[in-house]
Amino acid sequence: LQLFWGTQVTPVDEFTVVGESAGDTISFTIPWTDIEAQGNNSALPMYYTINSAAGNNPQHSKNTPVDVAVLVVGFDPVSFPDLYEDAGGNKFLSCASLYSEDYNDPLAKFGFRVRVPGDTDLKVGDTLVAVWQGYEFDETTEIPTTRFTHDHGALSAEEVANGFTFLVEPYASHILPIGQGYADVTYVVTPTGGGTPIPADPLPAKQ
């Protein structure tokens, strides 16, 4: 008998029948390295195969979905590449922080750039959704029209390793109504193959 865990193509454990009978319980051990490699998953497929001693007629069991939630995963918060720094060393988003995709084209997209960092807990194929939300000067009252959602889709190997940048735009809808206020950006990662979405660590303070 061979036990298979997740999408791994090689068995994680094997058992050779000696004197066991139908109905007897057979135990397998799944090594931690294999659990870690597959990660958390609310419905990770597990199955076993039975084969003859000659090894020429394997039989595949039905998949058993396993809820795996054993790895502590955390993602660093976003950053802003174009923060303005005043004479006192204070950094914040201002008109000077606005970025245009083409400064020679008045119709080009422009807004605030947001940087999502690469992370060792990210995996190729994970999907990521980030949300920008503007607030009044009291830092607690949301300005509904400023909400901007960036649905990034599946991450590439380059993005997993080095992160990526997206643009909050259009300016008139998502930035201008904030005036003298604040903004917060959060993001959630959904593991490839399914699983519970994982929120990133929050910003230390609203911008």
N, CA and C of each residue as an Amber inpcrd file, in Angstrom:
protein
   621
   0.8440000  -1.1740000   0.0000000   0.0000000   0.0000000   0.0000000
   0.8900000   1.2380000   0.0000000   0.4920000   2.2630000  -0.7500000
   1.2250000   3.5320000  -0.7870000   0.2600000   4.6790000  -0.5320000
   0.6720000   5.6070000   0.3220000  -0.1590000   6.7540000   0.6590000
   0.3390000   7.9830000  -0.0830000  -0.6060000   8.7430000  -0.6820000
  -0.2660000   9.9580000  -1.4330000  -0.9330000  11.1640000  -0.7700000
  -0.1900000  12.2690000  -0.7190000  -0.6020000  13.4600000   0.0270000
  -0.6080000  14.6740000  -0.9000000  -1.7800000  15.2490000  -1.1080000
  -1.8690000  16.4390000  -1.9460000  -1.5160000  16.1590000  -3.3940000
  -0.7720000  17.0770000  -3.9850000  -0.4110000  16.9480000  -5.4000000
   0.9270000  16.2520000  -5.6050000   1.5320000  15.8140000  -4.5140000
   2.8310000  15.1540000  -4.6120000   2.6900000  13.8500000  -5.3960000
   3.5900000  13.6100000  -6.3480000   3.4550000  12.4540000  -7.2420000
   4.1040000  11.1980000  -6.6760000   4.9280000  11.3460000  -5.6470000
   5.5410000  10.1860000  -5.0090000   4.8530000   9.9270000  -3.6720000
   4.7900000   8.6590000  -3.2430000   4.1070000   8.3520000  -1.9760000
   4.8600000   8.9270000  -0.7740000   4.0960000   9.3050000   0.2570000
   4.7120000   9.8210000   1.4820000   4.9850000   8.7030000   2.4750000
   4.3410000   7.5630000   2.2920000   4.5940000   6.4180000   3.1610000
   4.1290000   5.1430000   2.4560000   4.6790000   4.0070000   2.8790000
   4.3190000   2.7190000   2.2910000   4.0930000   1.6850000   3.3940000
   3.3210000   0.6640000   3.0780000   3.0650000  -0.4130000   4.0390000
   2.9740000  -1.7280000   3.2680000   3.6850000  -2.7420000   3.7510000
   3.6460000  -4.0580000   3.1310000   2.7940000  -4.9950000   3.9800000
   1.7690000  -5.5480000   3.3740000   0.8670000  -6.4530000   4.0860000
   1.5940000  -7.7780000   4.3420000   1.5260000  -8.2100000   5.6170000
   2.1560000  -9.4840000   5.9920000   1.0870000 -10.4490000   6.4970000
   0.4970000 -10.1420000   7.6420000  -0.5290000 -11.0310000   8.1910000
  -1.8490000 -10.3360000   8.4240000  -2.0030000  -9.1180000   7.9140000
  -3.2220000  -8.3480000   8.1440000  -4.3930000  -8.9750000   7.3770000
  -5.5880000  -8.7650000   7.9360000  -6.8050000  -9.2810000   7.3120000
  -7.7270000  -8.1230000   6.9550000  -8.7480000  -8.4340000   6.1560000
  -9.7340000  -7.4090000   5.7830000 -10.3580000  -6.8110000   7.0340000
 -10.4580000  -5.5020000   7.0780000 -11.0330000  -4.8130000   8.2290000
 -10.0030000  -4.3530000   9.2380000  -8.7790000  -4.8550000   9.1620000
  -7.7330000  -4.4000000  10.0800000  -7.3530000  -2.9500000   9.7620000
  -6.9790000  -2.2070000  10.7920000  -6.5430000  -0.8150000  10.6250000
  -5.0550000  -0.7760000  10.2880000  -4.7120000  -0.0110000   9.2830000
  -3.3170000   0.1730000   8.8820000  -2.9670000   1.6420000   9.0510000
  -1.8580000   1.8870000   9.7050000  -1.4440000   3.2630000   9.9850000
  -0.3090000   3.6980000   9.0700000  -0.3770000   4.9550000   8.6450000
   0.6890000   5.5720000   7.8750000   1.2190000   6.7740000   8.6470000
   2.4330000   7.1590000   8.3370000   3.0200000   8.3750000   8.9080000
   3.3560000   9.3320000   7.7780000   2.8700000  10.5790000   7.8960000
   3.1480000  11.5990000   6.8870000   4.2800000  12.4830000   7.4100000
   5.4340000  12.4800000   6.7800000   6.5630000  13.2900000   7.2630000
   6.2430000  14.7880000   7.2510000   6.8020000  15.4870000   8.2050000
   6.5600000  16.9270000   8.3080000   7.0190000  17.6630000   7.0430000
   8.1060000  17.2050000   6.4310000   8.5880000  17.8890000   5.2250000
   7.5370000  17.8660000   4.1120000   6.7660000  16.7750000   4.0290000
   5.7200000  16.6850000   3.0160000   4.5150000  17.5410000   3.3810000
   4.2000000  17.6030000   4.6730000   3.0990000  18.4640000   5.1230000
   3.4350000  19.9270000   4.8400000   4.6680000  20.3050000   5.1650000
   5.1050000  21.6920000   4.9590000   5.1100000  22.0510000   3.4800000
   5.5460000  21.0980000   2.6380000   5.6340000  21.3680000   1.2020000
   4.2650000  21.6170000   0.5810000   3.2380000  20.9330000   1.0490000
   1.8910000  21.0950000   0.4980000   1.1510000  22.2730000   1.1260000
   1.5480000  22.6580000   2.3380000   0.9620000  23.8360000   2.9790000
  -0.4380000  23.6000000   3.5100000  -1.0400000  24.7020000   3.9840000
  -2.4130000  24.6570000   4.4880000  -3.3970000  24.5110000   3.3380000
  -4.4550000  23.7720000   3.5800000  -5.4720000  23.5620000   2.5480000
  -6.7220000  23.0320000   3.2400000  -7.8530000  23.6620000   2.9870000
  -9.0930000  23.2230000   3.6300000  -9.6300000  21.9280000   3.0560000
  -9.1200000  21.4950000   1.9150000  -9.5870000  20.2410000   1.3020000
  -8.4430000  19.5940000   0.5190000  -7.3590000  19.3050000   1.2000000
  -6.2090000  18.6880000   0.5410000  -6.5300000  17.2240000   0.2200000
  -6.3520000  16.7950000  -1.0360000  -6.7000000  15.4150000  -1.3970000
  -5.6580000  14.4090000  -0.9030000  -6.1430000  13.3470000  -0.2650000
  -5.2800000  12.2560000   0.1870000  -5.8810000  10.9450000  -0.3130000
  -5.0390000  10.0360000  -0.7740000  -5.5340000   8.7400000  -1.2370000
  -4.4330000   7.7000000  -1.0860000  -4.8100000   6.4340000  -1.2420000
  -3.8160000   5.3730000  -1.2110000  -4.0160000   4.4500000  -2.4070000
  -2.9680000   3.7230000  -2.7220000  -3.0480000   2.7190000  -3.7820000
  -2.6890000   1.3520000  -3.2030000  -3.2780000   0.3300000  -3.7900000
  -2.9740000  -1.0610000  -3.4360000  -2.4120000  -1.7360000  -4.6790000
  -1.3550000  -2.4840000  -4.4760000  -0.7150000  -3.1440000  -5.6090000
  -0.3020000  -4.5580000  -5.2120000  -0.1400000  -5.3950000  -6.1950000
   0.3280000  -6.7540000  -5.9500000   1.8310000  -6.7430000  -5.7190000
   2.3370000  -7.8580000  -5.2640000   3.7750000  -7.9490000  -5.0420000
   4.5470000  -7.7470000  -6.3370000   3.9510000  -8.1670000  -7.4400000
   4.6070000  -7.9890000  -8.7360000   4.5780000  -6.5350000  -9.1870000
   3.6510000  -5.7590000  -8.6090000   3.6030000  -4.3260000  -8.9070000
   3.0650000  -3.9680000 -10.2580000   2.1610000  -4.7850000 -10.7960000
   1.6810000  -4.4970000 -12.1570000   0.1870000  -4.1920000 -12.2300000
  -0.4700000  -4.0040000 -11.0630000  -1.9140000  -3.7640000 -11.1180000
  -2.3690000  -2.8440000  -9.9830000  -1.9060000  -1.5950000  -9.9410000
  -2.2660000  -0.6930000  -8.8310000  -3.7490000  -0.3090000  -8.8670000
  -4.3350000  -0.2830000  -7.6690000  -5.7270000   0.1450000  -7.5210000
  -5.7600000   1.4190000  -6.6950000  -6.5140000   2.4160000  -7.1680000
  -6.5390000   3.7650000  -6.5910000  -7.7970000   3.9310000  -5.7470000
  -7.6210000   4.3330000  -4.4730000  -8.7780000   4.6050000  -3.6220000
  -9.4160000   5.9350000  -4.0060000 -10.5900000   6.1920000  -3.4510000
 -11.1860000   7.5190000  -3.6190000 -10.3820000   8.5330000  -2.8190000
 -10.3940000   9.7920000  -3.2780000  -9.7250000  10.8550000  -2.5270000
 -10.4770000  11.1550000  -1.2350000  -9.7260000  11.4060000  -0.1850000
 -10.2880000  11.8900000   1.0770000  -9.8170000  13.3170000   1.2880000
 -10.7250000  14.3080000   1.3070000 -10.2860000  15.6940000   1.5430000
  -9.9090000  15.8980000   3.0100000  -8.7410000  16.4910000   3.2380000
  -8.2350000  16.7180000   4.5890000  -8.0940000  18.2220000   4.8220000
  -8.6280000  18.6910000   5.9370000  -8.5040000  20.0990000   6.3010000
  -7.1690000  20.2820000   7.0250000  -6.2100000  20.9000000   6.3450000
  -4.8670000  21.0880000   6.8980000  -4.6900000  22.5510000   7.2790000
  -4.4520000  22.8040000   8.5520000  -4.2460000  24.1810000   9.0370000
  -3.1920000  24.1390000  10.1340000  -1.9720000  23.8160000   9.7550000
  -0.9080000  23.6240000  10.7450000   0.2400000  24.6180000  10.5950000
   0.2930000  25.3190000   9.4640000   1.3940000  26.2490000   9.2360000
   0.9710000  27.6660000   9.5860000   1.7800000  28.3340000  10.3850000
   1.5200000  29.7340000  10.7120000   2.0880000  30.5930000   9.5830000
   1.1950000  31.2710000   8.8870000   1.5940000  32.0510000   7.7140000
   1.3080000  33.5240000   7.9800000   2.2540000  34.3820000   7.6190000
   2.0480000  35.8200000   7.7640000   2.6890000  36.5560000   6.5970000
   2.0470000  37.6250000   6.1580000   2.5590000  38.4110000   5.0380000
   2.7870000  39.8500000   5.4880000   3.9200000  40.4050000   5.0810000
   4.2360000  41.7850000   5.4500000   3.2530000  42.7560000   4.8080000
   3.0210000  43.9010000   5.4460000   2.1060000  44.8900000   4.8700000
   2.6790000  45.5420000   3.6220000   1.8340000  46.2700000   2.9120000
   2.2640000  46.9820000   1.7080000   3.1140000  48.1870000   2.0880000
   3.7070000  48.8030000   1.0870000   4.4340000  50.0580000   1.2720000
   4.0850000  50.9870000   0.1080000   4.5260000  52.2290000   0.2120000
   4.2430000  53.2410000  -0.8140000   5.5710000  53.7720000  -1.3510000
   5.9150000  53.4610000  -2.5980000   7.2220000  53.8550000  -3.1390000
   7.4340000  55.3600000  -3.2370000   6.3550000  56.1280000  -3.2590000
   6.4870000  57.5530000  -3.5770000   6.0790000  58.4610000  -2.4220000
   6.2740000  58.0240000  -1.1960000   5.9440000  58.8680000  -0.0540000
   6.7420000  60.1720000  -0.1000000   6.0700000  61.2610000   0.2420000
   6.7370000  62.5700000   0.3130000   7.3240000  62.7480000   1.7120000
   8.5460000  63.2590000   1.7800000   9.1970000  63.5130000   3.0660000
   9.4130000  65.0010000   3.2420000   8.8660000  65.5620000   4.3300000
   9.0080000  66.9990000   4.5550000  10.3200000  67.3090000   5.2740000
  10.5360000  68.5800000   5.5730000  11.7930000  69.0130000   6.1760000
  12.0220000  68.3860000   7.5460000  10.9280000  68.0060000   8.2070000
  11.0500000  67.3930000   9.5250000  11.2410000  65.8950000   9.4940000
  11.3210000  65.3250000   8.2800000  11.5080000  63.8840000   8.1670000
  10.2230000  63.0890000   8.2140000   9.0830000  63.7950000   8.2280000
   7.7970000  63.1000000   8.2270000   7.4610000  62.6260000   6.8160000
   6.9800000  61.3920000   6.6930000   6.6540000  60.8280000   5.3900000
   5.1510000  60.5940000   5.2800000   4.5950000  61.0190000   4.1400000
   3.1550000  60.8460000   3.9390000   2.8430000  60.9490000   2.4500000
   1.6210000  60.5540000   2.0990000   1.1520000  60.6740000   0.7220000
   0.6600000  62.0960000   0.4910000   1.1030000  62.6850000  -0.6010000
   0.6820000  64.0400000  -0.9490000   0.5780000  64.1320000  -2.4660000
   0.2680000  65.3280000  -2.9630000   0.2180000  65.5280000  -4.4150000
   1.5540000  65.1790000  -5.0600000   2.6510000  65.3900000  -4.3150000
   3.9830000  65.0830000  -4.8300000   4.1990000  63.5750000  -4.9720000
   3.3180000  62.7870000  -4.3560000   3.4430000  61.3280000  -4.4230000
   2.7440000  60.7370000  -5.6350000   1.9710000  61.5440000  -6.3510000
   1.2140000  61.0270000  -7.4940000   2.1540000  60.5450000  -8.5960000
   1.7770000  59.4330000  -9.1960000   2.5920000  58.8050000 -10.2310000
   1.7590000  58.6640000 -11.4990000   2.3600000  58.9820000 -12.6390000
   1.6790000  58.8540000 -13.9250000   2.3530000  57.7890000 -14.7680000
   1.5570000  57.0290000 -15.5000000   2.1210000  56.0300000 -16.3990000
   2.7820000  56.6750000 -17.6130000   2.4420000  57.9300000 -17.8910000
   3.0750000  58.6710000 -18.9890000   2.8760000  60.1620000 -18.7230000
   3.9320000  60.8180000 -18.2530000   3.8100000  62.2300000 -17.8640000
   3.5800000  63.1500000 -19.0580000   3.8080000  62.6530000 -20.2630000
   3.5830000  63.4600000 -21.4590000   2.1720000  63.2950000 -22.0250000
   1.4050000  62.4070000 -21.4350000   0.0450000  62.1360000 -21.9140000
  -0.9560000  62.5430000 -20.8410000  -1.7110000  63.6150000 -21.0580000
  -2.6680000  64.0730000 -20.0420000  -3.7850000  63.0640000 -19.7760000
  -3.9540000  62.0890000 -20.6570000  -4.9990000  61.0850000 -20.4770000
  -4.4670000  59.7940000 -19.8480000  -3.1820000  59.7560000 -19.5470000
  -2.5940000  58.5570000 -18.9560000  -3.1040000  58.3520000 -17.5340000
  -3.1160000  57.1090000 -17.0900000  -3.5400000  56.7980000 -15.7290000
  -2.5490000  57.3770000 -14.7270000  -3.0760000  57.9760000 -13.6540000
  -2.1820000  58.4340000 -12.6000000  -2.8820000  58.2940000 -11.2510000
  -2.0720000  58.0900000 -10.2270000  -2.5990000  57.8790000  -8.8820000
  -1.4510000  57.5830000  -7.9390000  -1.7260000  56.8380000  -6.8880000
  -0.6930000  56.4480000  -5.9280000  -0.2630000  55.0100000  -6.2040000
   1.0440000  54.8010000  -6.1920000   1.5570000  53.4430000  -6.3500000
   1.6060000  52.7410000  -4.9960000   1.2590000  51.4600000  -5.0100000
   1.2890000  50.6200000  -3.8020000   2.1630000  49.4110000  -4.1000000
   3.0600000  49.1070000  -3.1770000   3.9910000  47.9960000  -3.3650000
   3.6310000  46.8320000  -2.4430000   3.3680000  45.6620000  -3.0440000
   3.1540000  44.4270000  -2.2870000   4.4750000  43.6620000  -2.2720000
   5.0140000  43.3440000  -1.0920000   6.3470000  42.7240000  -1.0440000
   6.3220000  41.2400000  -1.3950000   7.4640000  40.7430000  -1.8780000
   7.6150000  39.3030000  -2.0150000   7.6860000  38.6740000  -0.6370000
   7.4190000  37.3820000  -0.5580000   7.3670000  36.7430000   0.7510000
   7.6290000  35.2450000   0.5910000   8.3910000  34.6800000   1.5120000
   8.6870000  33.2410000   1.4440000   7.4490000  32.3910000   1.6920000
   6.4110000  32.9680000   2.2950000   5.1700000  32.2240000   2.5280000
   4.2610000  32.2300000   1.3020000   4.5520000  33.0800000   0.3280000
   3.7710000  33.0780000  -0.9050000   4.1890000  31.9070000  -1.7850000
   3.2430000  31.4230000  -2.5880000   3.5210000  30.3350000  -3.5150000
   3.0490000  30.7350000  -4.9200000   3.7430000  30.2450000  -5.9320000
   3.3250000  30.4920000  -7.3090000   1.9060000  29.9550000  -7.4990000
   1.0420000  30.7920000  -8.0620000  -0.3490000  30.4030000  -8.2530000
  -1.2810000  30.8950000  -7.1740000  -0.7400000  31.3430000  -6.0190000
  -1.5970000  31.9940000  -5.0220000  -2.2690000  33.2010000  -5.6650000
  -3.4790000  33.5070000  -5.2500000  -4.1530000  34.7010000  -5.7530000
  -4.2020000  35.7570000  -4.6550000  -4.2040000  37.0200000  -5.0700000
  -4.1080000  38.1200000  -4.1100000  -5.0880000  39.2300000  -4.4870000
  -5.7910000  39.7100000  -3.4870000  -6.7150000  40.8350000  -3.6660000
  -6.3590000  41.9070000  -2.6420000  -6.0740000  43.1190000  -3.1190000
  -5.7360000  44.2430000  -2.2460000  -6.8530000  45.2810000  -2.2860000
  -7.0600000  45.9420000  -1.1450000  -8.1190000  46.9510000  -1.0440000
  -7.5480000  48.2350000  -0.4570000  -7.7470000  49.3320000  -1.1680000
  -7.4180000  50.6910000  -0.7030000  -8.6940000  51.3180000  -0.1790000
  -8.6430000  51.9260000   1.0010000  -9.8160000  52.5780000   1.5600000
  -9.4280000  53.9220000   2.1430000 -10.1520000  54.9750000   1.7250000
  -9.9160000  56.3110000   2.2500000 -10.7550000  56.5960000   3.4850000
 -10.2100000  57.4680000   4.3660000 -10.8770000  57.8190000   5.6180000
 -10.8810000  59.3350000   5.8100000 -11.8620000  59.7960000   6.5660000
 -11.8850000  61.2000000   6.9700000 -10.6940000  61.4770000   7.8920000
 -10.5210000  62.7490000   8.2530000  -9.3780000  63.1600000   9.0690000
  -9.3700000  62.4800000  10.4370000 -10.5500000  61.9750000  10.8800000
 -10.6030000  61.2960000  12.1770000 -10.0210000  59.8890000  12.1360000
  -9.6370000  59.4180000  10.9480000  -8.9980000  58.1140000  10.7250000
  -9.9400000  56.9200000  10.9070000 -11.2000000  57.1490000  11.2350000
 -12.1250000  56.0360000  11.4630000 -13.3330000  56.0520000  10.5350000
 -13.7240000  57.2110000  10.0220000 -14.9000000  57.3160000   9.1660000
 -14.5130000  57.0360000   7.7140000 -15.0250000  55.9320000   7.1790000
 -14.7090000  55.5860000   5.8050000 -15.3810000  56.5250000   4.8120000
 -14.7090000  56.7800000   3.7040000 -15.2830000  57.5240000   2.5870000
 -15.6010000  56.4820000   1.5190000 -16.8560000  56.0640000   1.4160000
 -17.2020000  54.8970000   0.5800000 -16.7210000  54.9850000  -0.8630000
 -16.8050000  56.1510000  -1.4610000 -16.4690000  56.2570000  -2.8890000
 -14.9800000  56.0550000  -3.1710000 -14.1520000  56.1240000  -2.1330000
 -12.7080000  56.0030000  -2.3450000 -12.2360000  54.5530000  -2.3870000
 -13.0980000  53.6300000  -2.0690000 -12.6810000  52.2190000  -2.0120000
 -12.2280000  51.7370000  -3.3990000 -11.0420000  51.1380000  -3.4390000
 -10.4600000  50.6300000  -4.6860000  -9.9740000  49.2080000  -4.4490000
 -10.3720000  48.2870000  -5.3300000  -9.9800000  46.8900000  -5.1990000
  -9.0810000  46.4920000  -6.3540000  -7.9250000  45.9460000  -6.0050000
  -6.9930000  45.4370000  -7.0090000  -6.9950000  43.9130000  -6.9210000
  -7.5820000  43.2670000  -7.9210000  -7.6190000  41.8030000  -7.9830000
  -6.4660000  41.3500000  -8.8570000  -5.3870000  40.9020000  -8.2280000
  -4.1580000  40.6350000  -8.9710000  -4.1600000  39.2840000  -9.6680000
  -4.9580000  38.3570000  -9.1970000  -4.9540000  37.0290000  -9.8110000
  -3.7750000  36.1950000  -9.3510000  -3.4240000  35.1730000 -10.1380000
  -2.3790000  34.2220000  -9.7590000  -0.9910000  34.8620000  -9.8040000
  -0.2020000  34.6070000  -8.7760000   1.1400000  35.1760000  -8.6890000
   2.1430000  34.3500000  -9.4890000   3.0700000  35.0540000 -10.1180000
   4.1520000  34.4030000 -10.8530000   5.3360000  34.1650000  -9.9170000
   6.3260000  33.4180000 -10.3760000   7.5230000  33.1750000  -9.5780000
   8.2510000  34.4910000  -9.2730000   8.2950000  35.3860000 -10.2530000
   8.9330000  36.6900000 -10.0570000   8.2140000  37.4930000  -8.9800000
   6.8920000  37.4930000  -8.9940000   6.1150000  38.2590000  -8.0180000
   6.2120000  37.6550000  -6.6240000   6.2690000  36.3280000  -6.5320000
   6.4350000  35.6730000  -5.2390000   7.7650000  36.0750000  -4.6110000
   8.8180000  36.1180000  -5.4150000  10.1540000  36.4130000  -4.9060000
  10.3650000  37.9000000  -4.6300000   9.8780000  38.7460000  -5.5380000
  10.2340000  40.1680000  -5.4770000   9.0640000  41.1220000  -5.2890000
   7.8380000  40.6060000  -5.2640000   6.6790000  41.4820000  -5.0920000
   6.2690000  42.1540000  -6.3870000   5.3280000  43.0810000  -6.2720000
   4.8450000  43.8130000  -7.4400000   4.2200000  45.1280000  -6.9830000
   3.9790000  46.0030000  -7.9420000   3.4010000  47.3230000  -7.6710000
   2.1150000  47.4900000  -8.4680000   1.1050000  48.0710000  -7.8480000
  -0.1150000  48.4100000  -8.5830000  -0.4690000  49.8750000  -8.3330000
  -1.3370000  50.4010000  -9.1840000  -1.6790000  51.8170000  -9.1610000
  -3.1160000  52.0090000  -8.6920000  -3.2950000  52.8540000  -7.6910000
  -4.6360000  53.2270000  -7.2390000  -5.1240000  54.3660000  -8.1250000
  -6.1060000  54.0970000  -8.9410000  -6.6370000  55.0860000  -9.8680000
  -8.0610000  54.6810000 -10.2600000  -8.8600000  55.5860000 -10.8210000
  -8.5230000  56.9710000 -11.1700000  -8.4600000  57.8950000  -9.9440000
  -7.6410000  58.8780000 -10.0600000  -7.4020000  59.8430000  -8.9920000
  -8.6920000  60.5070000  -8.5290000  -9.5350000  60.9200000  -9.4860000
 -10.7440000  61.6770000  -9.1430000 -11.7190000  60.8730000  -8.2960000
 -11.7080000  59.5570000  -8.4580000 -12.6650000  58.7180000  -7.7400000
 -12.1430000  58.2170000  -6.3980000 -10.8840000  57.8300000  -6.3450000
 -10.3870000  57.1100000  -5.1840000  -9.4110000  57.8830000  -4.3050000
  -8.9240000  59.0230000  -4.7880000  -7.9360000  59.7940000  -4.0230000
  -8.4280000  61.1930000  -3.6930000  -8.8930000  61.9230000  -4.7060000
  -9.3180000  63.3090000  -4.5130000 -10.3450000  63.4850000  -3.3930000
 -11.3740000  62.6040000  -3.2580000 -12.3760000  62.8120000  -2.1950000
 -11.8150000  62.7150000  -0.7750000 -10.6140000  62.1690000  -0.6160000
 -10.0470000  62.0470000   0.7310000  -9.6550000  63.4080000   1.2790000
  -9.1800000  64.2900000   0.3960000  -8.7620000  65.6080000   0.8540000
  -7.6720000  65.4820000   1.9110000  -7.8850000  66.1380000   3.0520000
  -6.9720000  65.9910000   4.1810000  -7.4880000  64.8500000   5.0590000
  -7.1320000  63.6670000   4.6760000  -7.5860000  62.4910000   5.4110000
  -6.5120000  61.4260000   5.4100000  -6.9530000  60.1910000   5.4660000
  -6.0210000  59.0760000   5.5490000  -6.4680000  57.9520000   4.6160000
  -5.5570000  57.0300000   4.3700000  -5.8800000  55.8550000   3.5650000
  -5.2250000  54.6290000   4.1890000  -5.8520000  53.5000000   3.9750000
  -5.3240000  52.2320000   4.4550000  -5.3700000  51.2340000   3.3010000
  -4.4020000  50.3300000   3.2590000  -4.3910000  49.2880000   2.2370000
  -4.2100000  47.9350000   2.9270000  -5.0990000  47.0210000   2.6440000
  -5.0060000  45.6590000   3.1540000  -4.9970000  44.7020000   1.9610000
  -4.5060000  43.5040000   2.1930000  -4.6190000  42.4980000   1.1250000
  -4.7950000  41.1090000   1.7250000  -5.3910000  40.2350000   0.9130000
  -5.6930000  38.8660000   1.3360000  -5.1340000  37.9160000   0.2820000
  -4.5050000  36.8440000   0.7400000  -3.9280000  35.8370000  -0.1500000
  -4.7360000  34.5420000  -0.0320000  -5.1510000  34.0040000  -1.1810000
  -5.8260000  32.7070000  -1.2040000  -4.8550000  31.6780000  -1.7720000
  -4.5440000  30.6230000  -1.0060000  -3.5570000  29.6400000  -1.4690000
  -3.9640000  28.9700000  -2.7750000  -2.9770000  28.6730000  -3.5930000
  -3.2410000  27.9560000  -4.8280000  -3.8380000  26.5910000  -4.5270000
  -4.8030000  26.1760000  -5.3110000  -5.4720000  24.9070000  -5.0760000
  -6.5960000  24.9860000  -4.0760000  -6.8450000  26.1890000  -3.5330000
  -7.9190000  26.3520000  -2.5590000  -7.3730000  26.4870000  -1.1490000
  -8.2380000  26.7200000  -0.2310000  -7.8260000  26.9070000   1.1540000
  -8.3760000  28.1970000   1.7070000  -8.1600000  28.4170000   2.9830000
  -8.6920000  29.5890000   3.6610000  -7.8870000  30.8370000   3.2940000
  -8.5410000  31.9100000   2.8330000  -7.8230000  33.1550000   2.5370000
  -7.0990000  33.6770000   3.7800000  -5.8940000  34.2020000   3.5760000
  -5.0430000  34.6420000   4.6780000  -4.8020000  36.1480000   4.5750000
  -5.2440000  36.9290000   5.5570000  -4.9970000  38.3850000   5.4980000
  -3.5490000  38.7160000   5.8300000  -3.0290000  39.7340000   5.1780000
  -1.6790000  40.2050000   5.4680000  -1.6730000  41.0060000   6.7620000
  -0.4800000  41.2160000   7.2880000  -0.3400000  42.0670000   8.4670000
  -0.7810000  43.4800000   8.1110000  -1.4390000  44.1900000   9.0340000
  -1.8970000  45.5490000   8.7400000  -0.7510000  46.5430000   8.6960000
  -0.9980000  47.6740000   8.0460000  -0.0310000  48.7750000   8.0890000
   0.1320000  49.2430000   9.5320000   1.3420000  49.6710000   9.9100000
   1.5280000  50.1890000  11.2740000   0.6140000  51.3710000  11.5820000
   0.3130000  52.1740000  10.5540000  -0.5760000  53.3200000  10.7200000
  -1.1110000  53.7200000   9.3450000  -2.2910000  54.3150000   9.3410000
  -2.8540000  54.8050000   8.0750000  -1.9860000  55.9290000   7.5430000
  -1.9840000  56.0640000   6.2020000  -1.1930000  57.1170000   5.5660000
  -2.0660000  58.3490000   5.3180000
